[in-house]
Coordinates of C-alpha atoms in Angstrom, one line a residue:
M1 CA 107.3 134.8 92.5
Q2 CA 107.4 131.1 93.4
N3 CA 109.7 128.8 91.4
K4 CA 107.4 126.0 90.1
L5 CA 110.0 124.2 88.0
K6 CA 111.0 121.8 90.8
I7 CA 113.1 118.6 90.9
I8 CA 111.8 115.7 93.0
N9 CA 114.0 112.9 94.4
D10 CA 112.3 109.5 93.7
P11 CA 113.6 106.3 95.1
V12 CA 112.9 104.4 91.8
H13 CA 113.8 106.8 89.0
G14 CA 116.1 109.2 90.8
F15 CA 115.6 112.9 90.0
I16 CA 112.2 113.8 88.4
R17 CA 111.9 117.1 86.7
I18 CA 108.7 119.2 86.6
P19 CA 109.3 121.1 83.3
H20 CA 106.0 123.0 83.1
E21 CA 104.4 125.3 85.7
I22 CA 100.9 123.8 85.2
L23 CA 102.2 120.4 86.3
F24 CA 103.3 121.9 89.6
D25 CA 99.9 123.6 90.0
V26 CA 98.0 120.4 89.5
I27 CA 100.4 118.5 91.9
E28 CA 99.7 121.2 94.6
H29 CA 95.9 120.9 94.2
P30 CA 94.1 119.2 97.1
Y31 CA 92.6 116.6 94.7
F32 CA 96.2 115.5 93.9
Q33 CA 97.6 115.9 97.4
R34 CA 95.0 113.4 98.6
L35 CA 96.9 110.7 96.7
R36 CA 99.5 110.9 99.4
R37 CA 97.0 109.2 101.6
I38 CA 95.9 106.6 99.1
G39 CA 98.1 103.5 99.1
Q40 CA 99.2 102.2 95.7
T41 CA 98.8 98.5 96.7
G42 CA 96.0 98.4 99.2
L43 CA 96.7 95.9 102.0
L44 CA 99.8 94.4 100.3
N45 CA 101.9 95.6 103.2
L46 CA 100.3 92.8 105.3
I47 CA 102.2 90.4 103.1
F48 CA 105.1 92.5 101.9
P49 CA 105.9 95.0 104.8
G50 CA 107.7 97.4 102.5
A51 CA 104.7 98.0 100.2
T52 CA 103.6 101.3 101.8
H53 CA 104.1 103.5 98.8
T54 CA 101.2 105.7 97.5
R55 CA 99.4 106.7 94.4
F56 CA 101.2 110.1 94.7
H57 CA 104.6 108.4 94.2
H58 CA 103.2 106.4 91.2
A59 CA 101.6 109.3 89.4
L60 CA 104.9 111.3 89.6
G61 CA 106.9 108.3 88.4
A62 CA 104.5 107.8 85.4
M63 CA 104.8 111.5 84.6
H64 CA 108.6 111.2 84.5
L65 CA 108.4 108.1 82.2
M66 CA 106.1 110.0 79.9
F67 CA 108.6 112.9 79.7
T68 CA 111.4 110.4 78.9
A69 CA 109.2 108.6 76.3
L70 CA 108.3 111.9 74.5
E71 CA 112.0 112.9 74.4
T72 CA 112.9 109.5 72.9
L73 CA 110.2 109.9 70.2
R74 CA 111.4 113.4 69.4
Q75 CA 114.9 112.1 68.9
K76 CA 113.5 109.6 66.3
G77 CA 112.0 112.4 64.3
V78 CA 108.4 112.4 65.7
K79 CA 107.1 116.0 65.9
I80 CA 105.7 116.8 69.3
T81 CA 104.7 120.3 70.2
E82 CA 105.1 121.8 73.7
E83 CA 101.3 121.8 74.1
E84 CA 101.2 118.1 73.3
E85 CA 104.0 117.4 75.8
K86 CA 102.1 119.3 78.5
G87 CA 98.9 117.5 77.6
A88 CA 100.4 114.0 77.8
M89 CA 102.3 114.7 81.0
L90 CA 99.1 116.2 82.6
A91 CA 97.0 113.2 81.5
I92 CA 99.3 110.6 83.0
L93 CA 99.8 112.7 86.1
M94 CA 96.1 112.7 86.7
H95 CA 95.2 109.2 85.4
D96 CA 94.7 107.9 89.0
I97 CA 93.2 111.1 90.6
G98 CA 89.8 109.3 90.9
H99 CA 91.1 106.4 93.0
G100 CA 89.3 106.0 96.3
P101 CA 90.5 104.5 99.6
F102 CA 92.2 101.2 99.0
S103 CA 91.7 101.7 95.3
H104 CA 90.4 98.8 93.3
A105 CA 89.1 96.9 96.3
L106 CA 86.5 99.4 97.3
E107 CA 85.8 101.1 93.9
N108 CA 82.2 99.9 93.6
M109 CA 81.4 99.8 97.3
L110 CA 81.5 103.6 97.9
M111 CA 80.1 104.8 94.5
D112 CA 78.0 102.2 92.9
D113 CA 79.5 101.2 89.5
W114 CA 81.8 104.2 89.4
H115 CA 85.1 103.0 88.0
H116 CA 88.1 105.1 89.0
E117 CA 88.7 106.2 85.4
K118 CA 85.2 107.7 85.3
L119 CA 85.9 109.5 88.6
S120 CA 89.3 110.6 87.3
L121 CA 87.7 112.2 84.2
L122 CA 85.1 113.9 86.3
L123 CA 87.8 115.4 88.6
M124 CA 89.9 116.3 85.6
N125 CA 87.0 118.3 84.1
K126 CA 86.5 120.1 87.5
L127 CA 90.2 121.0 87.5
N128 CA 90.0 122.1 83.9
E129 CA 87.4 124.7 84.9
E130 CA 89.6 125.9 87.8
F131 CA 92.6 126.2 85.5
E132 CA 90.6 127.9 82.7
G133 CA 90.9 125.2 80.0
Q134 CA 94.6 124.4 80.4
L135 CA 93.8 120.7 80.8
S136 CA 91.7 120.3 77.6
V137 CA 94.3 118.6 75.5
A138 CA 95.2 116.3 78.4
I139 CA 91.5 115.3 78.8
E140 CA 91.3 114.6 75.0
M141 CA 94.4 112.4 75.2
F142 CA 93.1 110.6 78.3
Q143 CA 89.8 109.7 76.6
G144 CA 91.5 108.6 73.4
K145 CA 89.9 111.4 71.4
Y146 CA 93.1 113.2 70.4
H147 CA 93.8 112.8 66.7
R148 CA 97.3 111.3 67.3
K149 CA 96.7 107.8 68.7
F150 CA 100.1 107.2 70.2
F151 CA 99.5 109.7 73.0
N152 CA 96.6 107.7 74.3
Q153 CA 98.6 104.4 73.9
L154 CA 101.3 105.9 76.1
I155 CA 98.7 106.6 78.7
S156 CA 96.6 103.5 78.5
S157 CA 97.5 100.3 76.6
Q158 CA 99.2 97.0 77.1
L159 CA 102.6 98.8 77.1
D160 CA 101.9 102.2 78.7
V161 CA 104.0 104.3 81.0
D162 CA 101.5 103.6 83.8
R163 CA 102.4 99.9 83.8
L164 CA 106.1 100.6 83.3
D165 CA 106.1 102.6 86.5
Y166 CA 103.9 100.5 88.7
L167 CA 105.7 97.3 87.9
N168 CA 109.1 98.7 88.8
R169 CA 107.8 100.6 91.8
D170 CA 105.8 97.7 93.2
S171 CA 108.8 95.4 92.6
F172 CA 111.1 97.8 94.4
F173 CA 108.8 98.3 97.5
T174 CA 107.7 94.7 97.8
G175 CA 111.3 93.4 97.3
V176 CA 110.0 90.9 94.6
S177 CA 112.7 91.2 92.0
E178 CA 110.8 89.3 89.3
G179 CA 108.9 92.5 88.5
N180 CA 112.0 94.5 87.9
I181 CA 112.0 95.6 84.3
N182 CA 114.4 97.8 82.3
T183 CA 112.1 100.7 81.6
Q184 CA 114.9 102.8 80.0
R185 CA 115.5 100.0 77.5
I186 CA 111.8 99.6 76.7
I187 CA 111.3 103.4 76.3
S188 CA 114.4 103.6 74.0
M189 CA 112.8 101.1 71.7
M190 CA 109.5 103.0 71.4
N191 CA 108.6 104.5 68.0
V192 CA 105.6 105.8 66.0
C193 CA 104.7 104.2 62.7
S194 CA 103.3 106.0 59.7
E195 CA 99.7 105.5 60.9
G196 CA 100.5 107.4 64.1
E197 CA 100.4 104.4 66.4
L198 CA 102.9 103.4 69.1
V199 CA 105.2 100.6 68.0
I200 CA 108.4 99.0 69.3
D201 CA 111.5 98.7 67.2
A202 CA 111.8 95.0 66.3
K203 CA 115.1 94.6 68.1
G204 CA 113.3 95.3 71.3
V205 CA 111.3 92.1 71.1
Y206 CA 113.0 90.4 74.1
S207 CA 112.7 93.5 76.3
I208 CA 108.9 93.4 75.6
E209 CA 108.7 89.7 76.4
N210 CA 110.6 90.3 79.6
F211 CA 108.1 93.1 80.4
L212 CA 105.1 90.7 79.8
T213 CA 106.5 87.9 81.9
A214 CA 107.5 90.3 84.7
R215 CA 103.9 91.5 84.8
M216 CA 102.6 88.0 84.8
F217 CA 104.9 87.0 87.7
M218 CA 104.0 90.2 89.7
Y219 CA 100.3 89.3 89.3
W220 CA 100.6 85.7 90.6
Q221 CA 103.3 86.4 93.1
V222 CA 102.2 89.8 94.5
Y223 CA 98.8 91.2 93.4
Y224 CA 97.0 87.8 93.2
H225 CA 99.1 86.2 96.1
K226 CA 96.5 84.2 98.0
T227 CA 96.8 86.3 101.2
S228 CA 96.7 89.5 99.1
A229 CA 93.6 88.4 97.3
L230 CA 92.1 87.5 100.7
A231 CA 92.9 90.9 102.2
E232 CA 91.3 92.8 99.3
F233 CA 88.3 90.5 99.5
L234 CA 87.9 91.1 103.2
L235 CA 87.9 94.9 102.7
V236 CA 85.0 94.6 100.2
K237 CA 83.1 92.3 102.6
I238 CA 83.6 94.6 105.6
L239 CA 82.1 97.6 103.8
E240 CA 79.4 95.5 102.3
R241 CA 78.5 94.2 105.8
A242 CA 78.7 97.8 107.2
K243 CA 76.4 99.1 104.5
Y244 CA 73.9 96.2 105.1
L245 CA 73.9 96.7 108.9
I246 CA 73.3 100.5 108.5
S247 CA 70.4 99.8 106.1
E248 CA 69.0 97.5 108.9
G249 CA 69.0 100.4 111.3
M250 CA 72.3 99.7 113.2
D251 CA 74.3 102.7 114.1
L252 CA 78.0 102.2 113.3
P253 CA 80.7 104.7 114.2
A254 CA 82.5 106.2 111.2
G255 CA 83.8 109.6 110.0
D256 CA 81.2 111.9 108.4
N257 CA 82.4 111.3 104.8
L258 CA 82.5 107.5 105.1
K259 CA 79.1 107.5 106.9
Y260 CA 77.7 109.5 104.0
F261 CA 78.6 106.7 101.5
L262 CA 77.5 103.9 103.8
N263 CA 74.1 105.5 103.9
R264 CA 74.0 106.4 100.2
G265 CA 71.7 104.4 97.9
K266 CA 72.2 103.8 94.2
S267 CA 72.0 106.9 92.2
S268 CA 74.1 109.0 89.8
A269 CA 76.8 111.1 91.3
T270 CA 76.0 114.6 92.6
D271 CA 78.3 117.5 93.4
E272 CA 78.1 116.5 97.1
D273 CA 79.1 112.9 96.2
I274 CA 82.2 114.3 94.4
Y275 CA 83.1 116.7 97.2
R276 CA 82.7 113.9 99.9
F277 CA 84.7 111.5 97.8
T278 CA 87.6 113.8 97.5
Q279 CA 87.7 114.1 101.3
L280 CA 88.0 110.3 101.8
D281 CA 91.3 108.4 102.0
D282 CA 92.7 105.1 103.4
N283 CA 92.8 106.6 107.0
D284 CA 88.9 106.8 107.1
I285 CA 88.6 103.1 106.3
I286 CA 91.3 102.0 108.8
H287 CA 89.8 104.2 111.5
A288 CA 86.4 102.7 110.9
M289 CA 87.7 99.1 111.0
K290 CA 89.5 99.8 114.3
S291 CA 86.2 100.8 115.9
W292 CA 84.1 98.1 114.2
Q293 CA 86.3 95.4 115.9
D294 CA 84.0 95.9 118.9
S295 CA 80.8 95.8 116.9
E296 CA 77.9 93.7 118.3
D297 CA 77.6 92.1 114.9
F298 CA 79.8 89.0 115.0
I299 CA 80.6 88.9 111.3
L300 CA 81.7 92.6 111.0
S301 CA 83.7 92.4 114.3
Y302 CA 85.4 89.1 113.2
W303 CA 86.5 90.5 109.8
C304 CA 87.8 93.8 111.2
K305 CA 89.9 92.0 113.8
C306 CA 91.3 89.8 111.0
V307 CA 92.6 92.8 109.2
I308 CA 93.6 95.2 112.0
Q309 CA 95.3 92.5 114.1
R310 CA 96.5 90.7 111.0
N311 CA 95.0 87.4 112.2
L312 CA 93.8 86.5 108.7
P313 CA 91.5 83.5 107.9
K314 CA 93.0 80.3 106.5
T315 CA 93.3 80.1 102.7
V316 CA 93.6 77.0 100.4
I317 CA 94.5 77.6 96.7
S318 CA 93.6 75.4 93.7
T319 CA 93.6 75.5 89.9
H320 CA 90.0 74.2 89.9
P321 CA 86.8 75.3 91.7
F322 CA 86.3 73.7 95.1
K323 CA 83.7 70.9 95.5
R324 CA 80.4 72.1 97.0
Q325 CA 80.6 69.3 99.7
F326 CA 84.0 70.6 100.9
I327 CA 82.7 74.1 101.2
E328 CA 79.5 73.0 103.0
E329 CA 81.7 71.1 105.6
K330 CA 83.7 74.3 106.3
I331 CA 80.4 76.2 106.8
K332 CA 79.1 73.5 109.2
N333 CA 82.3 73.5 111.2
T334 CA 82.2 77.3 111.4
N335 CA 78.7 77.3 112.7
E336 CA 79.5 74.7 115.3
F337 CA 82.8 76.3 116.4
F338 CA 81.4 79.8 116.9
G339 CA 77.8 78.8 117.9
I340 CA 76.3 80.8 115.0
N341 CA 73.9 80.0 112.2
N342 CA 75.3 82.3 109.5
G343 CA 78.8 80.7 109.1
K344 CA 78.4 80.9 105.3
E345 CA 79.3 84.5 105.6
L346 CA 82.8 83.5 106.7
V347 CA 83.5 80.9 104.1
H348 CA 84.1 82.0 100.5
E349 CA 85.6 81.0 97.3
I350 CA 87.6 83.8 95.6
K351 CA 88.5 83.5 91.9
R352 CA 91.4 85.3 90.2
K353 CA 92.1 85.1 86.5
L354 CA 94.8 86.6 84.3
L355 CA 95.4 87.0 80.6
P356 CA 99.1 88.0 80.4
Y357 CA 98.9 89.3 76.8
D358 CA 95.6 90.2 75.1
T359 CA 96.1 89.9 71.3
K360 CA 92.7 91.5 70.7
K361 CA 92.8 94.5 73.0
Q362 CA 95.5 96.9 71.6
P363 CA 98.1 94.4 70.6
I364 CA 101.8 95.3 70.7
Y365 CA 103.3 95.9 67.3
L366 CA 106.9 95.6 66.3
L367 CA 108.4 97.9 63.6
Q368 CA 110.7 96.1 61.2
K369 CA 113.6 97.7 59.4
N370 CA 111.7 97.7 56.2
G371 CA 109.1 100.0 57.8
K372 CA 106.4 97.4 58.1
K373 CA 104.8 96.5 61.4
I374 CA 103.9 93.0 62.7
R375 CA 102.2 91.8 65.8
L376 CA 104.4 90.7 68.7
E377 CA 103.0 87.1 68.7
E378 CA 103.7 86.8 65.0
S379 CA 107.3 87.7 65.2
Q380 CA 109.7 84.8 64.3
D381 CA 112.0 86.1 67.1
Q382 CA 109.4 85.8 69.9
L383 CA 110.0 83.1 72.4
L384 CA 107.3 83.5 75.0
S385 CA 104.5 85.7 73.7
G386 CA 102.7 82.8 72.0
L387 CA 102.4 81.1 75.4
M388 CA 101.0 84.2 77.1
V389 CA 97.7 84.4 75.1
H390 CA 95.8 82.0 77.3
K391 CA 93.9 82.9 80.5
T392 CA 95.0 81.3 83.7
A393 CA 92.8 81.1 86.8
R394 CA 93.3 80.3 90.5
Y395 CA 90.6 79.5 93.1
I396 CA 91.1 80.5 96.8
L397 CA 88.9 79.1 99.5
T398 CA 88.9 81.1 102.7
F399 CA 87.5 80.0 106.1
P400 CA 88.2 80.8 109.8
R401 CA 91.6 79.8 110.9
D402 CA 90.0 78.6 114.2
I403 CA 88.4 75.6 112.4
S404 CA 91.5 74.6 110.3
H405 CA 92.4 71.9 112.8
I406 CA 89.0 70.2 112.5
I407 CA 89.2 67.2 110.2
S408 CA 86.0 66.8 108.2

């Protein structure tokens, strides 16, 4: 009989235990193994060459942190059954199972308005049928329907084990140390209050503030880095363009599964959609972009060369929207330089905005020694939380590098 209680060596957390056989069975399933071929950070490796880690790594790391968090809560007197432990670990293990190629960038391009969480739930239900109902508790927790709220908060909130893993993991692989947080310290401060909600022991206030600032720095320095935002934007535009050209009757080379989605109109998901989706990964998109470099369509060819050859367009960043006249001049210069009349397709303003700490959406509560809970931003000890409740925005203008020398 196969030993399913394995130990995995992870570069971020060290040794990760798989304490339940059903976890191993889910990890072995083709739906989950596909995550080995789905990057965690899209095209970030164009900017940070080390960022080649996958959703597979991240899901295992988040599962490990869930196990650690549940052990901590048990030590503080919170009753957690084995079924609940299995459920919570399964839910976080599968939380990203519905991610498509290049994740967020292409989410709505392949399946119109299908968010990855919707797809994750759909695939979880399919797996639950295969495993004869063993994932039912996990699905309840994932959806926030389980009667003990803290389980869902550990899976999805402003301070969940998903974020604790990806911040440390992305910081490790990009080499950007500002994202490095002390996950063990934060988890050791977790508690459950009398209402059954996840709280943080009040003495952990600075660890939480450090977590929030680390996340903010990672967004502006890594995820929303101007070149990173551009690369993600280009991926969307490439597939949009390919979909448009195919609808106009052009034949574009692509793998069968990608071609299926490029030809697909707007409709609710069918069983074939789901099957095809689970066959897709980053390699399908990269392969297509490699061949589309030679497309007779100038726009598609140009963008694909930008990504594949890493000859990216020029970007200018600002805290305010760019003046219309400035954008029009870039379009005019593009048309003249390339001898085309649709230069507006190559000049775009990209907006990125961030609210570091949302006080309305699942605020973080601190548990005081007297047993009362207070909101993080109301704590007399907080130093930074009050400053992180405002949205910040950046505007990025992108245009062909070939015209950057032209003075308008």
